[in-house]
Amino acid sequence: MKSPRTITFYFVLIVICSSEATLSTPAEPFVHPLILQGHELAGEELLRPKRAVTVGGPVAEEYTVDIEVSFENVSFLESVKAHLNSLSFPIQGNGTDILSMAMTTVCTPAGNDLLCFCEKGYQWPEERCLHSLTCQEHDSALPGGYCSCLKGLPPQGPFCQLPEAYITLKIKVRLNIGFQEDLKNTSSALYRSYKTDLERAFRAGYKTLPGFRSVTVTQFTKGSVVVDYAVQVALAPPPGSIHKANEQVIQNLNQTYKMDYSSFQGISSNETKFTVIPEFIFEGDNVTLECETEFVTSNTSWYYGEKRSEIQNSDRFSIHTSIINNISLITRLTIYNFTQRDAGLYGCNVTLDIFEYGTVRTLDVTPIRILAKEERKVVCDNNPISLNCCSENIANWSKIEWKQEGKISILGNPETDLDSSCSTYTLKADGTQCPSGSSGTTVIYTCEFVSVYGARGSKNIAVTFTSVANLTITRDPISVSEGQSFSITCLSDVSSFDEVYWNTSAGIKIHPRFYTMRRYQDGAESVLTVKTSTREWNGTYHCIFRYKNSYSIATKDVTIHPLPLASDIMMDPLEASGLCTSSHQFKCCIEEDAGEKYAVTFHMDSSSFPAEREVIGKQACYKYSLPANFLRWCSKDIAVFCHFTNAANSSVRSPSMKLTLVPEKNITCRDPIIGIGEPGKIIQKLCQFSSVSRNSGQTIGGTVTYKCVGSQWKEEARACISAPINGLLQLAKALIKSPSQDQKLPTYLRDLSVSAGKEERDIHSSPGSLGAIINILDLLSTVPTQVNSEMMRDILATINVILDKSALNSWEKLLQQQNNQSSQFLHSVERFSQALQLGDSTPPSLFHPNVQMKSMVIKRGHPQIYQQKFVFTDSDLWGDVAIDECQLGNLQPDSSIVTVAFPTLKAILAQDVQRKTSSNSLVMTTTVSHNIVKPFRISMTFKNNHRSGGKPQCVFWNFSLANNTGGWDSSGCSVEDDGRDNRDRVFCKCNHLTSFSILMSPDSPDPGSLLKILLDIISYIGLGFSIVSLAACLVVEAMVWKSVTKNRTSYMRHICIVNIAFCLLIADIWFIVAGAIHDGHYPLNETACVAATFFIHFFYLSVFFWMLTLGLMLFYRLIFILHDASKSTQKAFAFSLGYGCPLIISSITVGVTQPQEVYMRKNACWLNWEDTRALLAFAIPALIIVVVNVSITVVVITKILRPSIGDKPGKQEKSSLFQISKSIGVLTPLLGLTWGFGLATVIQGSNAVFHIIFTLLNAFQGLFILLFGCLWDQKVQEALLHKFSLSRWSSQHSKSTSIGSSTPVFSMSSPISRRFNNLFGKTGTYNVSTPETTSSSVENSSSAYSLLN
């Protein structure tokens, strides 16, 4: 595929060809296309003609072709040059031979210009230089008006050409005829005849040479006849071309001249250029000799000495020959590490056919002489001492190097002046470099001069170091095992000193926490104490006493033998059950340590057993199998532990593994990995040896808990730590015991932030990995070192991961197991921020979605106000903190004030304590790096997301509360009025520093108040009555079902009542479950809470929709009297409306909100209101149904109160009022008055009266259903009395079809029946408009009243 033609470079080739065919080319130039794009060698059509010179004529004529090549990769140019130089000419073709090929012109881009340069040996023609733009800044002055650089390539040529000067070849040949004196006379006829004939023959022969111009006979001399002649050519003839030309001369010359072919001899003109680099040679230089000639040949050689001994390529001699543009030859001889023996005569020899060229040069060598004082004595008092070196030779030095060799290493600072050939090495030796035991040690310093060409000359200086003070250190050898303690005592005979410290042989300073210092009258003592040694303590330690610039040092070697720590031994099983008749395997594993093997035994009671070693991945495991029937007693708990012993005979034992032996008949659970167990058995296993999936070869941490349920093991809890996080936890434990913990901390924090980012998903889903990160931060925060900005950046990046909202569920599970983890985490953040030292650097502002940090450094002079604002748009939270200049003026200069803000920590801190209040704001932690004078006033503003909620309270996190698990405390803090609108903010002032937030009392009554206790009692008692009442209602309906459902209207009415009772019963049960979850003071499984919320939502909605169904049935029977739908149609409509609509609404609600974890409230199992307004999915349908049922009630009452013909107005009005009272008293509780008050309690700041009314109505709603929906039904009463034969009574029902009948619709003889009839029946007469009434009309009319009953 053709690449885009972006021309960046050009070069032009000149090709000289010879053709054996007659060329019929016209005289004008012809097109010779060739373009090379980049590294491609394939030609493509050129869009403009290029200059070509052709000559038409006889056979074997010579012609020249100019070829322009464009390319894009500059490296292509050198490869083309190398290829041209490697060609051997002539190149024979199919009818045409290429005699030579050379690069003449190269064009390179320079900004918007194209600069075209001539190659060596070529120049632009004079006419081009006169009529084209030249590159003045690049051009070199050439005689005769020529130039070497043009701006732009001439489109039609000519390009760079050879200069007018020609190469003259001087040759002589012998004619085997007698010499005549006239040949000396240039005017004689003989001379002219010889000259003409010979020149014609010479011309015919030498015209085949490239660039042939002329041939001239210069003289004839004796020796037979010796002819001297000169051949002028523009180019150096290729090898072999002169021999061919001589043959042509013989053929074209008359045989009478008897020319001797073997007598052709070239005459040397000494035109070889000889160069020596460097000009002045020193011993050790790499010397390059170069010969350059205008003749191209492969026959070159070098020789040495008067005897002309030929030099061959070897490890000290390198010969390289190159051809430049096919017009000149350079041969180089390189002599490596030139010595005195190499001095002498060197020559080069170049042979081309009959010509031989060469030259010689004598080389001399100069030795290098270095001047320096060879011995020095230095006292280790930290005073500078200079070592000086200079060279007598003035040479082109490239560098001067200093080296040292000795038992101690004391480095200095070199200063070199190459122009003066001198160098100074300044030593500043102190006691840390001169230990007491090494006083008098001599170190050899060497200064070495290196020339540009490789010569080296050096001088040794012997320096003897002596120390100042005498130290005595513990003499006994220190050899301990890992986990054990050791101490080193260092005594000084001088009590006056400025500093005492310890460091390692690598120069790492040990933190002061590991050593003590005590001063005496005549000396001093320092003791290095390590309580728990690790392998990092293995090595040499220096005790250093410094007084001013003098140092005294004592050294001690410490050997630490490998031995696993008890906490690093992984055991399997931790606890297990076993059969009395089975074997039992125990296993202890440690990280594999190459070259370290331990003697391991297992111990049980007073018995011990050897272990078998097995390497599994990166672990070395030691196993023992307890044989079957080994124990005499079956019901016994067995404790087994493994015992590790190292080469130093030190040992460590693991924690005990517990085995409980049980009879086989009790075993129900069996698993090849977990083991066996009886019902209810709970065991723990290390995740590494459990069924938890992991990659092969990785070591995971943590434990998993199983419980035997039925016949299967069920996973109760999992606290596994992923392999990367577990590895970091082990490194953190080792780091806090390391002698160089402060130096390692920055790198570790960077690795921790990177790993936390990679393992983010695991941290968010695994309480074990989350707890490991918290433990790591807690461990690292105890390292006594300063924290810089980069370290704090890594810390906050890790914190941002673990405080993400998606990690809140893992936090809840973690706090169930360890309720102090959140307080521990906050404490570690405070320690880190207090250790932050900014110095002179710009205070960083670090922003993450889940944490932000801002800071300031107190400078000398006028203190500024510390004021920082934090905004978290994702969480809709903000806050600011301020400290006035009066408080800042009391702080030490260079103190750092740091504030860290968290938007999600409020949901984590104290999830299981002090639940009566909830934090509704940021948590802001403010610390000062130096001690402060108390009281220290600080003011803060928090956004209040509960604008009309309870009373705000400013609090701080008190780490000492709740048995040091922490809790909110308001001591020293108060809510203030800052003069601004405080509806959306809370302004706090405190007299101390720590972590602050605000607490808001919720909208519901205070959990500790008398009102809340009273409401709880009413709710639980009422719900108990309600559940019993609803169950009784369902039982009664089942008993009287056949008696009360004899017509469609009664049937549908009781269908509605039964479903209302059933839905309310299930909803009340779930209500109690949700209350148990909320009041249990522990976060239950999220799935259970989601289920409770869903079913409460669904069944309460179903109650409302069945109420709506009841109302619509009433409306249908009273309004559409003549329309009669079938029973199956009515049932299908009722169940679709009663259950279908609630199911759709509740399913959509949970499907939309639960994936974002905003379905429920944070502190209750009920629909969310603050984040998503999911509660509207209940409120809106309920309100609509209430409005519809109230409207139906109005219509029904209007229908009931329709005046009857013949009644007196006063009596009818009385009856109407009575009917309205009965209808409101019966229908309103059934149509949602209870939840009308319930919805009012949702409004923030609602009056306590609404809570009381809602609690009463909701608690006894089941009782209302039993009384008003079931027992007060006349037919139900009648059926119950008849079923249980409680009394003898008769019921006469008169159904009159005559006009003017005044008998009540329902009549009973007993007083109780009359009272129920008066409440639910209709005293009076219905008058119809026709004298006849169909059975359907009567049924429908009666059915409408049946709904009311």
Coordinates of C-alpha atoms in Angstrom, one line a residue, residues 838-1051:
L838 CA 5.2 19.9 56.4
G839 CA 8.3 22.0 57.0
D840 CA 8.8 24.6 54.3
S841 CA 6.8 22.7 51.7
T842 CA 3.4 24.0 50.6
P843 CA 0.7 22.5 52.8
P844 CA -1.1 19.9 50.7
S845 CA -4.8 19.7 50.1
L846 CA -5.8 16.1 49.4
F847 CA -9.3 15.3 48.0
H848 CA -11.0 11.9 47.7
P849 CA -14.7 11.0 47.5
N850 CA -14.6 9.6 51.0
V851 CA -11.9 11.7 52.7
Q852 CA -10.4 15.1 52.4
M853 CA -7.5 16.7 54.2
K854 CA -6.3 20.4 54.5
S855 CA -3.5 21.8 56.6
M856 CA -1.5 24.8 57.5
V857 CA 2.0 25.5 59.0
I858 CA 2.4 28.1 61.7
K859 CA 5.1 30.5 60.8
R860 CA 6.9 33.1 62.9
G861 CA 5.5 36.6 62.9
H862 CA 1.9 37.5 62.5
P863 CA -0.3 34.4 62.8
Q864 CA -3.0 33.9 60.3
I865 CA -6.5 32.5 60.9
Y866 CA -6.9 28.8 60.3
Q867 CA -10.0 28.3 58.3
Q868 CA -10.8 25.4 56.1
K869 CA -14.0 24.3 54.3
F870 CA -14.9 20.8 53.2
V871 CA -17.5 19.9 50.6
F872 CA -18.7 16.4 49.6
T873 CA -21.1 16.8 46.8
D874 CA -21.8 13.1 46.4
S875 CA -22.9 12.8 50.1
D876 CA -24.6 16.2 50.2
L877 CA -22.5 17.2 53.2
W878 CA -20.2 20.1 54.0
G879 CA -18.5 21.6 57.0
D880 CA -15.8 24.1 57.9
V881 CA -13.4 24.6 60.8
A882 CA -11.8 27.7 62.1
I883 CA -9.2 28.6 64.8
D884 CA -8.6 32.3 65.5
E885 CA -5.2 34.0 65.5
C886 CA -5.2 34.3 69.3
Q887 CA -5.1 30.5 69.7
L888 CA -2.6 30.1 66.8
G889 CA -0.3 32.6 68.5
N890 CA 0.2 30.2 71.4
L891 CA 1.5 27.4 69.1
Q892 CA 5.1 26.7 68.5
P893 CA 6.5 27.9 65.2
D894 CA 6.5 25.3 62.4
S895 CA 3.7 23.5 64.0
S896 CA 1.3 21.8 61.6
I897 CA -2.5 22.0 61.9
V898 CA -4.2 19.2 60.0
T899 CA -8.0 18.7 59.5
V900 CA -9.3 15.5 58.0
A901 CA -13.0 15.2 57.1
F902 CA -15.0 12.0 56.5
P903 CA -18.5 11.9 55.0
T904 CA -19.2 8.2 55.6
L905 CA -17.5 7.7 59.0
K906 CA -20.7 8.9 60.8
A907 CA -22.4 5.7 59.6
I908 CA -19.6 3.6 61.0
L909 CA -18.7 5.0 64.4
A910 CA -20.5 3.3 67.3
Q911 CA -23.0 1.4 65.3
D912 CA -23.8 -0.7 68.3
V913 CA -23.6 1.8 71.1
Q914 CA -25.5 5.0 72.0
R915 CA -28.2 4.3 69.5
K916 CA -30.5 6.8 71.0
T917 CA -29.0 9.5 68.8
S918 CA -27.5 9.5 65.3
S919 CA -24.8 11.5 63.7
N920 CA -26.1 13.5 60.7
S921 CA -23.0 15.3 59.6
L922 CA -19.4 15.1 58.6
V923 CA -16.8 13.8 61.1
M924 CA -13.9 16.3 61.2
T925 CA -10.6 15.5 62.9
T926 CA -8.3 18.4 63.8
T927 CA -4.9 17.9 65.3
V928 CA -1.7 19.9 66.0
S929 CA 1.7 18.4 65.6
H930 CA 3.1 20.0 68.9
N931 CA 1.6 20.1 72.4
I932 CA -1.1 22.7 72.9
V933 CA -2.1 24.7 76.0
K934 CA -5.6 23.9 77.1
P935 CA -8.2 25.2 76.8
F936 CA -7.8 25.4 73.0
R937 CA -10.8 26.9 71.3
I938 CA -12.0 25.7 67.9
S939 CA -15.2 26.5 66.1
M940 CA -16.9 24.4 63.4
T941 CA -19.9 24.5 61.2
F942 CA -21.8 21.4 60.1
K943 CA -24.4 21.1 57.5
N944 CA -27.7 20.0 59.1
N945 CA -29.6 17.6 56.9
H946 CA -32.4 17.4 59.4
R947 CA -33.6 21.0 59.2
S948 CA -36.8 20.6 61.2
G949 CA -35.7 17.6 63.2
G950 CA -34.6 17.3 66.8
K951 CA -32.3 19.3 68.9
P952 CA -28.7 19.4 67.6
Q953 CA -25.8 18.5 69.9
C954 CA -22.1 19.2 69.3
V955 CA -20.0 16.2 70.3
F956 CA -16.5 14.7 70.0
W957 CA -15.3 11.1 69.9
N958 CA -14.1 10.0 73.4
F959 CA -11.8 7.0 73.0
S960 CA -12.0 6.1 76.7
L961 CA -15.7 5.6 76.8
A962 CA -17.4 2.1 76.8
N963 CA -14.4 0.3 78.1
N964 CA -12.1 2.1 75.7
T965 CA -14.2 1.2 72.7
G966 CA -15.1 4.8 72.3
G967 CA -18.3 6.9 72.1
W968 CA -19.7 10.4 71.4
D969 CA -19.2 12.9 74.3
S970 CA -20.4 16.5 74.5
S971 CA -18.0 17.6 77.2
G972 CA -16.4 20.9 76.4
C973 CA -18.6 21.5 73.2
S974 CA -21.7 23.6 72.8
V975 CA -24.0 24.7 70.0
E976 CA -23.7 28.4 69.4
D977 CA -25.6 31.0 67.4
D978 CA -23.3 32.6 64.7
G979 CA -25.9 35.1 63.6
R980 CA -26.7 33.4 60.4
D981 CA -29.7 31.3 59.3
N982 CA -29.3 28.1 61.2
R983 CA -31.9 26.0 59.6
D984 CA -29.4 24.2 57.4
R985 CA -26.3 24.4 59.6
V986 CA -25.1 23.8 63.2
F987 CA -22.4 26.1 64.6
C988 CA -20.2 24.4 67.3
K989 CA -17.5 25.6 69.7
C990 CA -15.2 23.3 71.6
N991 CA -12.3 23.9 74.0
H992 CA -10.1 21.0 72.9
L993 CA -9.0 19.1 69.7
T994 CA -10.0 15.7 68.5
S995 CA -12.7 14.3 66.1
F996 CA -15.9 16.2 66.1
S997 CA -19.5 15.8 64.7
I998 CA -23.0 16.6 65.6
L999 CA -25.8 14.4 66.9
M1000 CA -29.5 15.0 66.1
S1001 CA -32.4 13.6 68.1
P1002 CA -34.7 11.8 65.6
D1003 CA -38.2 12.9 64.7
S1004 CA -39.7 10.0 66.7
P1005 CA -39.9 10.4 70.5
D1006 CA -36.7 10.0 72.5
P1007 CA -36.0 6.3 73.1
G1008 CA -35.4 7.0 76.7
S1009 CA -38.5 9.2 77.2
L1010 CA -41.6 8.1 79.1
L1011 CA -43.7 8.8 76.0
K1012 CA -41.6 6.4 73.9
I1013 CA -41.8 3.7 76.6
L1014 CA -45.6 4.2 76.8
L1015 CA -46.0 4.0 73.0
D1016 CA -43.9 0.8 72.9
I1017 CA -46.1 -0.8 75.6
I1018 CA -49.3 0.2 73.8
S1019 CA -47.9 -1.0 70.5
Y1020 CA -46.8 -4.5 71.6
I1021 CA -49.9 -5.1 73.8
G1022 CA -52.2 -3.7 71.0
L1023 CA -50.4 -5.7 68.3
G1024 CA -50.9 -8.8 70.5
F1025 CA -54.6 -8.1 70.8
S1026 CA -54.7 -7.3 67.1
I1027 CA -53.1 -10.5 66.0
V1028 CA -55.4 -12.5 68.4
S1029 CA -58.4 -10.6 67.1
L1030 CA -57.5 -11.1 63.5
A1031 CA -56.9 -14.8 64.1
A1032 CA -60.3 -15.0 65.8
C1033 CA -61.9 -13.2 62.9
L1034 CA -60.6 -15.7 60.5
V1035 CA -61.8 -18.6 62.7
V1036 CA -65.3 -17.1 63.1
E1037 CA -65.5 -16.5 59.3
A1038 CA -64.5 -20.1 58.7
M1039 CA -67.2 -21.3 61.1
V1040 CA -70.1 -19.2 59.7
W1041 CA -69.0 -19.1 56.1
K1042 CA -71.8 -21.2 54.7
S1043 CA -74.4 -19.4 56.7
V1044 CA -73.4 -15.9 55.7
T1045 CA -72.4 -16.3 52.0
K1046 CA -75.8 -17.3 50.5
N1047 CA -75.9 -14.5 48.0
R1048 CA -73.2 -12.9 45.8
T1049 CA -73.1 -9.6 47.7
S1050 CA -72.6 -11.2 51.1
Y1051 CA -70.1 -13.6 49.6

